[in-house]
């Protein structure tokens, strides 16, 4: 799971409609501009949010600042109409106003978070109301449903990646052979992959299930399957089994460390956060 870190910038993908948290504007952010979901636009900085720890007197939490203009933050609208709408507003300076902008991130499932106001029991919620390109977003009481689940996708990290891919194997496709058994690392099944699919060793075959790509991500080094490069080698934390899982939003369980053995292209592979060795 990706931890939300102060100083990093993210896109937030809605579980319920598959679109991104977005400021609905054709120009630049301004006070009370509506916040919605919208299809991915990789060049639109109104879909990128810088998370910054902030405190002022007795209040503290995280601000979600627009990367289109850091002067504006995600906000709870409390006007006479459209109460509890999600909008953006100039970053608050008073304790009272900050309570409408400071948030906490509540870990949910599969790398998703609920985004909660730090000083109210209200969560950022995708509604059924259609807007241009997506749906309206509001602050609502806990529903327990997917309408309040958001997946952070790192756009920029102020931290150095935890690990790096060795230059000799970076961005190359290869088999991974266990030295002791002389068998290859293999995604179980007939060249198909899904979350929590077992990873085994098997006699060498010319198939995608045995071919891997080592890539550098913002979080660190990962091993992706050529069956579908959205999936990376992963640790199933309840039993330490080696499985496959969607790489995005799952950094804690899929960032690897490659320890050299002193022999060419021979490594010990370690799940970095758990310090567990592939064996």
PDB file of C-alpha atoms in Angstrom:
ATOM      1  CA  UNK A   1       0.000   0.000   0.000  1.00  0.00           C
ATOM      2  CA  UNK A   2       1.251   3.502  -0.828  1.00  0.00           C
ATOM      3  CA  UNK A   3       1.569   5.745   2.206  1.00  0.00           C
ATOM      4  CA  UNK A   4       0.460   9.342   1.668  1.00  0.00           C
ATOM      5  CA  UNK A   5       3.557  11.415   2.384  1.00  0.00           C
ATOM      6  CA  UNK A   6       3.811  15.135   2.974  1.00  0.00           C
ATOM      7  CA  UNK A   7       5.491  16.905   0.074  1.00  0.00           C
ATOM      8  CA  UNK A   8       4.420  14.317  -2.498  1.00  0.00           C
ATOM      9  CA  UNK A   9       1.939  14.975  -5.295  1.00  0.00           C
ATOM     10  CA  UNK A  10      -0.735  12.496  -6.332  1.00  0.00           C
ATOM     11  CA  UNK A  11      -3.630  11.826  -8.612  1.00  0.00           C
ATOM     12  CA  UNK A  12      -6.569  10.218  -6.811  1.00  0.00           C
ATOM     13  CA  UNK A  13      -8.516   7.556  -8.698  1.00  0.00           C
ATOM     14  CA  UNK A  14     -12.113   6.940  -7.655  1.00  0.00           C
ATOM     15  CA  UNK A  15     -13.006   3.286  -7.148  1.00  0.00           C
ATOM     16  CA  UNK A  16     -16.672   3.872  -7.931  1.00  0.00           C
ATOM     17  CA  UNK A  17     -16.469   5.567 -11.335  1.00  0.00           C
ATOM     18  CA  UNK A  18     -12.852   4.944 -12.416  1.00  0.00           C
ATOM     19  CA  UNK A  19     -12.113   8.656 -12.866  1.00  0.00           C
ATOM     20  CA  UNK A  20      -9.829  11.148 -11.158  1.00  0.00           C
ATOM     21  CA  UNK A  21     -10.337  13.854  -8.548  1.00  0.00           C
ATOM     22  CA  UNK A  22     -10.434  17.052 -10.566  1.00  0.00           C
ATOM     23  CA  UNK A  23     -11.068  20.793 -10.383  1.00  0.00           C
ATOM     24  CA  UNK A  24     -13.757  21.550 -12.948  1.00  0.00           C
ATOM     25  CA  UNK A  25     -12.341  24.544 -14.790  1.00  0.00           C
ATOM     26  CA  UNK A  26     -11.106  25.345 -18.270  1.00  0.00           C
ATOM     27  CA  UNK A  27      -8.648  27.909 -16.926  1.00  0.00           C
ATOM     28  CA  UNK A  28      -7.137  28.050 -13.431  1.00  0.00           C
ATOM     29  CA  UNK A  29      -8.419  27.338  -9.910  1.00  0.00           C
ATOM     30  CA  UNK A  30     -10.417  30.046  -8.181  1.00  0.00           C
ATOM     31  CA  UNK A  31     -12.466  30.310  -5.002  1.00  0.00           C
ATOM     32  CA  UNK A  32     -15.455  27.912  -5.029  1.00  0.00           C
ATOM     33  CA  UNK A  33     -14.501  26.129  -8.238  1.00  0.00           C
ATOM     34  CA  UNK A  34     -16.309  22.805  -8.141  1.00  0.00           C
ATOM     35  CA  UNK A  35     -14.442  19.540  -7.498  1.00  0.00           C
ATOM     36  CA  UNK A  36     -15.588  16.539  -9.538  1.00  0.00           C
ATOM     37  CA  UNK A  37     -14.245  13.380 -11.092  1.00  0.00           C
ATOM     38  CA  UNK A  38     -12.984  13.428 -14.674  1.00  0.00           C
ATOM     39  CA  UNK A  39     -11.288  11.073 -17.101  1.00  0.00           C
ATOM     40  CA  UNK A  40      -7.494  11.059 -16.939  1.00  0.00           C
ATOM     41  CA  UNK A  41      -5.786  13.953 -18.686  1.00  0.00           C
ATOM     42  CA  UNK A  42      -2.057  13.458 -18.204  1.00  0.00           C
ATOM     43  CA  UNK A  43      -1.285  17.121 -18.938  1.00  0.00           C
ATOM     44  CA  UNK A  44      -3.975  18.617 -16.668  1.00  0.00           C
ATOM     45  CA  UNK A  45      -2.482  19.744 -13.365  1.00  0.00           C
ATOM     46  CA  UNK A  46      -6.001  20.342 -12.035  1.00  0.00           C
ATOM     47  CA  UNK A  47      -5.979  16.559 -11.465  1.00  0.00           C
ATOM     48  CA  UNK A  48      -2.786  16.595  -9.398  1.00  0.00           C
ATOM     49  CA  UNK A  49      -2.800  17.344  -5.671  1.00  0.00           C
ATOM     50  CA  UNK A  50       0.174  18.156  -3.451  1.00  0.00           C
ATOM     51  CA  UNK A  51      -0.317  16.775   0.053  1.00  0.00           C
ATOM     52  CA  UNK A  52       1.285  18.954   2.705  1.00  0.00           C
ATOM     53  CA  UNK A  53       1.274  18.514   6.488  1.00  0.00           C
ATOM     54  CA  UNK A  54       0.075  21.702   8.146  1.00  0.00           C
ATOM     55  CA  UNK A  55      -0.630  22.921  11.660  1.00  0.00           C
ATOM     56  CA  UNK A  56      -1.852  26.193  13.077  1.00  0.00           C
ATOM     57  CA  UNK A  57      -2.404  26.573  16.778  1.00  0.00           C
ATOM     58  CA  UNK A  58      -4.637  23.741  17.943  1.00  0.00           C
ATOM     59  CA  UNK A  59      -5.406  22.248  14.512  1.00  0.00           C
ATOM     60  CA  UNK A  60      -3.320  20.008  12.287  1.00  0.00           C
ATOM     61  CA  UNK A  61      -3.690  17.651   9.378  1.00  0.00           C
ATOM     62  CA  UNK A  62      -2.916  17.466   5.672  1.00  0.00           C
ATOM     63  CA  UNK A  63      -3.771  20.056   3.033  1.00  0.00           C
ATOM     64  CA  UNK A  64      -4.475  18.903  -0.522  1.00  0.00           C
ATOM     65  CA  UNK A  65      -3.157  21.755  -2.650  1.00  0.00           C
ATOM     66  CA  UNK A  66      -3.837  22.041  -6.353  1.00  0.00           C
ATOM     67  CA  UNK A  67      -0.666  21.593  -8.400  1.00  0.00           C
ATOM     68  CA  UNK A  68      -2.206  23.922 -10.976  1.00  0.00           C
ATOM     69  CA  UNK A  69      -1.973  26.664  -8.346  1.00  0.00           C
ATOM     70  CA  UNK A  70      -0.704  25.834  -4.850  1.00  0.00           C
ATOM     71  CA  UNK A  71      -2.549  28.848  -3.446  1.00  0.00           C
ATOM     72  CA  UNK A  72      -5.789  26.792  -3.578  1.00  0.00           C
ATOM     73  CA  UNK A  73      -6.684  23.746  -1.489  1.00  0.00           C
ATOM     74  CA  UNK A  74      -9.455  21.173  -1.397  1.00  0.00           C
ATOM     75  CA  UNK A  75     -12.241  22.648   0.711  1.00  0.00           C
ATOM     76  CA  UNK A  76     -15.652  22.072   2.289  1.00  0.00           C
ATOM     77  CA  UNK A  77     -18.176  24.611   1.083  1.00  0.00           C
ATOM     78  CA  UNK A  78     -20.473  25.877   3.832  1.00  0.00           C
ATOM     79  CA  UNK A  79     -22.488  28.569   2.077  1.00  0.00           C
ATOM     80  CA  UNK A  80     -26.223  29.038   2.254  1.00  0.00           C
ATOM     81  CA  UNK A  81     -26.776  26.694  -0.692  1.00  0.00           C
ATOM     82  CA  UNK A  82     -24.956  23.540  -1.833  1.00  0.00           C
ATOM     83  CA  UNK A  83     -23.774  22.961   1.738  1.00  0.00           C
ATOM     84  CA  UNK A  84     -20.979  20.371   2.097  1.00  0.00           C
ATOM     85  CA  UNK A  85     -20.016  20.543  -1.565  1.00  0.00           C
ATOM     86  CA  UNK A  86     -16.385  19.797  -2.348  1.00  0.00           C
ATOM     87  CA  UNK A  87     -14.662  22.771  -3.934  1.00  0.00           C
ATOM     88  CA  UNK A  88     -11.313  24.557  -3.819  1.00  0.00           C
ATOM     89  CA  UNK A  89     -10.610  27.748  -1.954  1.00  0.00           C
ATOM     90  CA  UNK A  90      -7.597  29.886  -1.139  1.00  0.00           C
ATOM     91  CA  UNK A  91      -5.613  28.033   1.510  1.00  0.00           C
ATOM     92  CA  UNK A  92      -6.979  29.053   4.893  1.00  0.00           C
ATOM     93  CA  UNK A  93      -5.011  31.011   7.474  1.00  0.00           C
ATOM     94  CA  UNK A  94      -7.371  30.880  10.462  1.00  0.00           C
ATOM     95  CA  UNK A  95      -8.082  27.926  12.717  1.00  0.00           C
ATOM     96  CA  UNK A  96     -11.809  27.992  11.935  1.00  0.00           C
ATOM     97  CA  UNK A  97     -11.329  28.000   8.169  1.00  0.00           C
ATOM     98  CA  UNK A  98      -8.590  25.361   8.261  1.00  0.00           C
ATOM     99  CA  UNK A  99     -11.115  22.926   9.730  1.00  0.00           C
ATOM    100  CA  UNK A 100     -12.799  22.965   6.306  1.00  0.00           C
ATOM    101  CA  UNK A 101      -9.558  22.051   4.522  1.00  0.00           C
ATOM    102  CA  UNK A 102      -7.415  19.825   6.731  1.00  0.00           C
ATOM    103  CA  UNK A 103      -7.857  16.131   5.974  1.00  0.00           C
ATOM    104  CA  UNK A 104      -6.659  12.748   7.156  1.00  0.00           C
ATOM    105  CA  UNK A 105      -6.222   9.627   5.018  1.00  0.00           C
ATOM    106  CA  UNK A 106      -7.914   6.525   6.380  1.00  0.00           C
ATOM    107  CA  UNK A 107      -6.475   3.281   5.035  1.00  0.00           C
ATOM    108  CA  UNK A 108      -9.159   1.064   3.489  1.00  0.00           C
ATOM    109  CA  UNK A 109      -8.407  -1.896   1.202  1.00  0.00           C
ATOM    110  CA  UNK A 110      -6.152  -2.829  -1.726  1.00  0.00           C
ATOM    111  CA  UNK A 111      -4.219   0.435  -1.519  1.00  0.00           C
ATOM    112  CA  UNK A 112      -7.326   2.646  -1.394  1.00  0.00           C
ATOM    113  CA  UNK A 113      -7.970   5.362   1.171  1.00  0.00           C
ATOM    114  CA  UNK A 114     -10.925   7.303   2.473  1.00  0.00           C
ATOM    115  CA  UNK A 115     -10.277  11.054   2.553  1.00  0.00           C
ATOM    116  CA  UNK A 116     -11.784  12.443   5.763  1.00  0.00           C
ATOM    117  CA  UNK A 117     -12.059  15.976   7.078  1.00  0.00           C
ATOM    118  CA  UNK A 118      -9.796  16.081  10.119  1.00  0.00           C
ATOM    119  CA  UNK A 119     -12.370  17.961  12.223  1.00  0.00           C
ATOM    120  CA  UNK A 120     -15.676  16.541  10.989  1.00  0.00           C
ATOM    121  CA  UNK A 121     -17.009  13.037  10.397  1.00  0.00           C
ATOM    122  CA  UNK A 122     -17.328  13.673   6.674  1.00  0.00           C
ATOM    123  CA  UNK A 123     -15.655  11.849   3.800  1.00  0.00           C
ATOM    124  CA  UNK A 124     -14.935  12.825   0.208  1.00  0.00           C
ATOM    125  CA  UNK A 125     -17.689  11.082  -1.751  1.00  0.00           C
ATOM    126  CA  UNK A 126     -18.450  10.548  -5.436  1.00  0.00           C
ATOM    127  CA  UNK A 127     -22.160  11.150  -6.005  1.00  0.00           C
ATOM    128  CA  UNK A 128     -24.510   9.967  -8.741  1.00  0.00           C
ATOM    129  CA  UNK A 129     -24.924  13.541 -10.007  1.00  0.00           C
ATOM    130  CA  UNK A 130     -23.455  13.829 -13.491  1.00  0.00           C
ATOM    131  CA  UNK A 131     -21.046  16.653 -14.279  1.00  0.00           C
ATOM    132  CA  UNK A 132     -19.007  17.400 -17.370  1.00  0.00           C
ATOM    133  CA  UNK A 133     -16.897  14.298 -17.924  1.00  0.00           C
ATOM    134  CA  UNK A 134     -17.670  12.692 -14.561  1.00  0.00           C
ATOM    135  CA  UNK A 135     -19.591  13.063 -11.305  1.00  0.00           C
ATOM    136  CA  UNK A 136     -20.007  15.621  -8.562  1.00  0.00           C
ATOM    137  CA  UNK A 137     -18.020  15.141  -5.358  1.00  0.00           C
ATOM    138  CA  UNK A 138     -19.311  16.084  -1.898  1.00  0.00           C
ATOM    139  CA  UNK A 139     -18.473  15.672   1.781  1.00  0.00           C
ATOM    140  CA  UNK A 140     -20.749  13.039   3.340  1.00  0.00           C
ATOM    141  CA  UNK A 141     -21.033  10.835   6.394  1.00  0.00           C
ATOM    142  CA  UNK A 142     -19.358   7.432   6.184  1.00  0.00           C
ATOM    143  CA  UNK A 143     -21.170   5.148   3.747  1.00  0.00           C
ATOM    144  CA  UNK A 144     -18.868   2.138   3.898  1.00  0.00           C
ATOM    145  CA  UNK A 145     -19.209   1.874   0.124  1.00  0.00           C
ATOM    146  CA  UNK A 146     -16.846   2.265  -2.828  1.00  0.00           C
ATOM    147  CA  UNK A 147     -18.060   5.840  -3.444  1.00  0.00           C
ATOM    148  CA  UNK A 148     -15.613   6.961  -0.739  1.00  0.00           C
ATOM    149  CA  UNK A 149     -12.569   4.971  -1.859  1.00  0.00           C
ATOM    150  CA  UNK A 150      -9.642   6.754  -3.539  1.00  0.00           C
ATOM    151  CA  UNK A 151      -6.424   5.262  -4.889  1.00  0.00           C
ATOM    152  CA  UNK A 152      -3.371   7.557  -4.714  1.00  0.00           C
ATOM    153  CA  UNK A 153      -1.114   7.481  -7.768  1.00  0.00           C
ATOM    154  CA  UNK A 154       2.222   9.163  -7.159  1.00  0.00           C
ATOM    155  CA  UNK A 155       2.854  12.005  -9.598  1.00  0.00           C
ATOM    156  CA  UNK A 156       5.912  13.412  -7.852  1.00  0.00           C
ATOM    157  CA  UNK A 157       7.814  12.159  -4.828  1.00  0.00           C
ATOM    158  CA  UNK A 158       9.967  14.460  -2.727  1.00  0.00           C
ATOM    159  CA  UNK A 159      11.655  11.372  -1.282  1.00  0.00           C
ATOM    160  CA  UNK A 160      14.264   9.270  -3.020  1.00  0.00           C
ATOM    161  CA  UNK A 161      12.982   5.840  -4.093  1.00  0.00           C
ATOM    162  CA  UNK A 162      13.505   3.169  -1.469  1.00  0.00           C
ATOM    163  CA  UNK A 163      15.412   0.905  -3.875  1.00  0.00           C
ATOM    164  CA  UNK A 164      16.779   0.978  -7.412  1.00  0.00           C
ATOM    165  CA  UNK A 165      16.895  -1.579 -10.214  1.00  0.00           C
ATOM    166  CA  UNK A 166      20.415  -2.769 -11.048  1.00  0.00           C
ATOM    167  CA  UNK A 167      21.541  -1.221 -14.336  1.00  0.00           C
ATOM    168  CA  UNK A 168      22.325  -4.633 -15.836  1.00  0.00           C
ATOM    169  CA  UNK A 169      18.664  -5.723 -15.730  1.00  0.00           C
ATOM    170  CA  UNK A 170      16.728  -2.456 -15.834  1.00  0.00           C
ATOM    171  CA  UNK A 171      13.864  -2.408 -18.363  1.00  0.00           C
ATOM    172  CA  UNK A 172      14.931  -5.750 -19.835  1.00  0.00           C
ATOM    173  CA  UNK A 173      12.810  -8.885 -20.315  1.00  0.00           C
ATOM    174  CA  UNK A 174      14.275 -12.042 -18.800  1.00  0.00           C
ATOM    175  CA  UNK A 175      13.659 -15.377 -17.099  1.00  0.00           C
ATOM    176  CA  UNK A 176      14.377 -15.671 -13.370  1.00  0.00           C
ATOM    177  CA  UNK A 177      15.947 -19.029 -12.567  1.00  0.00           C
ATOM    178  CA  UNK A 178      16.291 -20.380  -9.055  1.00  0.00           C
ATOM    179  CA  UNK A 179      19.911 -21.500  -8.688  1.00  0.00           C
ATOM    180  CA  UNK A 180      19.133 -24.461  -6.408  1.00  0.00           C
ATOM    181  CA  UNK A 181      16.243 -26.029  -8.376  1.00  0.00           C
ATOM    182  CA  UNK A 182      17.241 -24.718 -11.815  1.00  0.00           C
ATOM    183  CA  UNK A 183      13.563 -23.924 -12.395  1.00  0.00           C
ATOM    184  CA  UNK A 184      12.053 -20.599 -13.411  1.00  0.00           C
ATOM    185  CA  UNK A 185       9.884 -18.156 -11.535  1.00  0.00           C
ATOM    186  CA  UNK A 186       6.413 -18.669 -12.955  1.00  0.00           C
ATOM    187  CA  UNK A 187       2.958 -17.052 -12.673  1.00  0.00           C
ATOM    188  CA  UNK A 188       0.609 -19.962 -12.006  1.00  0.00           C
ATOM    189  CA  UNK A 189      -1.886 -20.692 -14.775  1.00  0.00           C
ATOM    190  CA  UNK A 190      -2.059 -20.468 -18.535  1.00  0.00           C
ATOM    191  CA  UNK A 191      -0.536 -17.038 -19.209  1.00  0.00           C
ATOM    192  CA  UNK A 192      -3.214 -15.288 -17.167  1.00  0.00           C
ATOM    193  CA  UNK A 193      -2.813 -13.040 -14.144  1.00  0.00           C
ATOM    194  CA  UNK A 194      -5.058 -11.544 -11.476  1.00  0.00           C
ATOM    195  CA  UNK A 195      -4.732 -10.175  -7.969  1.00  0.00           C
ATOM    196  CA  UNK A 196      -3.414 -12.806  -5.522  1.00  0.00           C
ATOM    197  CA  UNK A 197      -2.467 -15.234  -8.314  1.00  0.00           C
ATOM    198  CA  UNK A 198       0.161 -17.635  -6.947  1.00  0.00           C
ATOM    199  CA  UNK A 199       3.755 -17.480  -8.117  1.00  0.00           C
ATOM    200  CA  UNK A 200       5.622 -20.797  -8.357  1.00  0.00           C
ATOM    201  CA  UNK A 201       8.750 -22.265  -9.920  1.00  0.00           C
ATOM    202  CA  UNK A 202       8.428 -24.461 -13.008  1.00  0.00           C
ATOM    203  CA  UNK A 203      10.511 -26.066 -15.745  1.00  0.00           C
ATOM    204  CA  UNK A 204      11.520 -23.554 -18.396  1.00  0.00           C
ATOM    205  CA  UNK A 205       8.866 -22.790 -21.012  1.00  0.00           C
ATOM    206  CA  UNK A 206       8.659 -20.132 -23.704  1.00  0.00           C
ATOM    207  CA  UNK A 207       5.666 -18.332 -22.197  1.00  0.00           C
ATOM    208  CA  UNK A 208       4.797 -14.936 -20.793  1.00  0.00           C
ATOM    209  CA  UNK A 209       4.185 -16.457 -17.360  1.00  0.00           C
ATOM    210  CA  UNK A 210       7.964 -16.940 -16.991  1.00  0.00           C
ATOM    211  CA  UNK A 211       9.121 -13.641 -18.465  1.00  0.00           C
ATOM    212  CA  UNK A 212       9.669 -10.621 -16.235  1.00  0.00           C
ATOM    213  CA  UNK A 213      10.620  -6.955 -16.565  1.00  0.00           C
ATOM    214  CA  UNK A 214      12.463  -5.047 -13.837  1.00  0.00           C
ATOM    215  CA  UNK A 215      11.366  -1.402 -13.751  1.00  0.00           C
ATOM    216  CA  UNK A 216      12.152   1.588 -11.625  1.00  0.00           C
ATOM    217  CA  UNK A 217       9.080   3.295 -10.142  1.00  0.00           C
ATOM    218  CA  UNK A 218       8.826   6.403  -7.979  1.00  0.00           C
ATOM    219  CA  UNK A 219       8.623   4.149  -4.925  1.00  0.00           C
ATOM    220  CA  UNK A 220      11.429   1.783  -5.904  1.00  0.00           C
ATOM    221  CA  UNK A 221      12.283  -1.313  -7.922  1.00  0.00           C
ATOM    222  CA  UNK A 222       9.522  -3.704  -9.018  1.00  0.00           C
ATOM    223  CA  UNK A 223       9.228  -6.889 -11.077  1.00  0.00           C
ATOM    224  CA  UNK A 224       6.408  -6.868 -13.609  1.00  0.00           C
ATOM    225  CA  UNK A 225       4.995  -9.837 -15.493  1.00  0.00           C
ATOM    226  CA  UNK A 226       4.916  -9.674 -19.297  1.00  0.00           C
ATOM    227  CA  UNK A 227       1.411 -11.173 -19.197  1.00  0.00           C
ATOM    228  CA  UNK A 228       0.149  -7.772 -18.091  1.00  0.00           C
ATOM    229  CA  UNK A 229       2.571  -5.090 -16.948  1.00  0.00           C
ATOM    230  CA  UNK A 230      -0.004  -3.651 -14.561  1.00  0.00           C
ATOM    231  CA  UNK A 231       0.813  -6.541 -12.208  1.00  0.00           C
ATOM    232  CA  UNK A 232       3.945  -6.883 -10.098  1.00  0.00           C
ATOM    233  CA  UNK A 233       5.505  -9.515  -7.867  1.00  0.00           C
ATOM    234  CA  UNK A 234       4.025  -9.106  -4.394  1.00  0.00           C
ATOM    235  CA  UNK A 235       4.068 -10.537  -0.872  1.00  0.00           C
ATOM    236  CA  UNK A 236       0.763 -11.803   0.542  1.00  0.00           C
ATOM    237  CA  UNK A 237       1.289 -10.513   4.058  1.00  0.00           C
ATOM    238  CA  UNK A 238      -0.989 -12.912   5.941  1.00  0.00           C
ATOM    239  CA  UNK A 239       1.095 -15.956   5.004  1.00  0.00           C
ATOM    240  CA  UNK A 240       4.204 -14.516   3.255  1.00  0.00           C
ATOM    241  CA  UNK A 241       3.302 -16.281  -0.001  1.00  0.00           C
ATOM    242  CA  UNK A 242       4.633 -14.903  -3.263  1.00  0.00           C
ATOM    243  CA  UNK A 243       1.723 -13.683  -5.403  1.00  0.00           C
ATOM    244  CA  UNK A 244       0.886 -11.186  -8.111  1.00  0.00           C
ATOM    245  CA  UNK A 245      -0.970  -7.964  -7.427  1.00  0.00           C
ATOM    246  CA  UNK A 246      -1.796  -4.714  -9.170  1.00  0.00           C
ATOM    247  CA  UNK A 247       1.376  -2.644  -8.859  1.00  0.00           C
ATOM    248  CA  UNK A 248      -0.307   0.725  -8.623  1.00  0.00           C
ATOM    249  CA  UNK A 249      -1.015   1.740  -5.035  1.00  0.00           C
ATOM    250  CA  UNK A 250       0.681  -1.339  -3.596  1.00  0.00           C
ATOM    251  CA  UNK A 251       4.225  -0.123  -2.977  1.00  0.00           C
ATOM    252  CA  UNK A 252       4.645  -1.484   0.540  1.00  0.00           C
ATOM    253  CA  UNK A 253       4.193  -5.084  -0.614  1.00  0.00           C
ATOM    254  CA  UNK A 254       5.834  -4.955  -4.060  1.00  0.00           C
ATOM    255  CA  UNK A 255       8.930  -2.725  -3.889  1.00  0.00           C
ATOM    256  CA  UNK A 256      11.924  -5.052  -4.099  1.00  0.00           C
ATOM    257  CA  UNK A 257      15.603  -4.954  -3.233  1.00  0.00           C
ATOM    258  CA  UNK A 258      18.124  -6.736  -5.445  1.00  0.00           C
ATOM    259  CA  UNK A 259      21.126  -7.909  -3.413  1.00  0.00           C
ATOM    260  CA  UNK A 260      24.156  -8.874  -5.482  1.00  0.00           C
ATOM    261  CA  UNK A 261      25.729 -12.283  -4.798  1.00  0.00           C
ATOM    262  CA  UNK A 262      28.971 -11.304  -6.487  1.00  0.00           C
ATOM    263  CA  UNK A 263      28.135 -13.362  -9.562  1.00  0.00           C
ATOM    264  CA  UNK A 264      27.029 -11.741 -12.826  1.00  0.00           C
ATOM    265  CA  UNK A 265      23.239 -11.208 -12.999  1.00  0.00           C
ATOM    266  CA  UNK A 266      22.661 -13.289  -9.882  1.00  0.00           C
ATOM    267  CA  UNK A 267      20.701 -11.633  -7.070  1.00  0.00           C
ATOM    268  CA  UNK A 268      18.845 -12.279  -3.879  1.00  0.00           C
ATOM    269  CA  UNK A 269      15.394 -10.724  -4.271  1.00  0.00           C
ATOM    270  CA  UNK A 270      13.943  -9.121  -1.144  1.00  0.00           C
ATOM    271  CA  UNK A 271      10.582  -7.456  -0.430  1.00  0.00           C
ATOM    272  CA  UNK A 272      12.075  -4.258   0.896  1.00  0.00           C
ATOM    273  CA  UNK A 273       9.484  -3.164   3.491  1.00  0.00           C
ATOM    274  CA  UNK A 274       9.136  -6.650   4.984  1.00  0.00           C
ATOM    275  CA  UNK A 275      12.759  -7.811   4.594  1.00  0.00           C
ATOM    276  CA  UNK A 276      11.529 -11.178   3.279  1.00  0.00           C
ATOM    277  CA  UNK A 277      13.635 -13.088   0.726  1.00  0.00           C
ATOM    278  CA  UNK A 278      12.247 -14.855  -2.351  1.00  0.00           C
ATOM    279  CA  UNK A 279      12.938 -18.540  -1.746  1.00  0.00           C
TER     280      UNK A 279
END
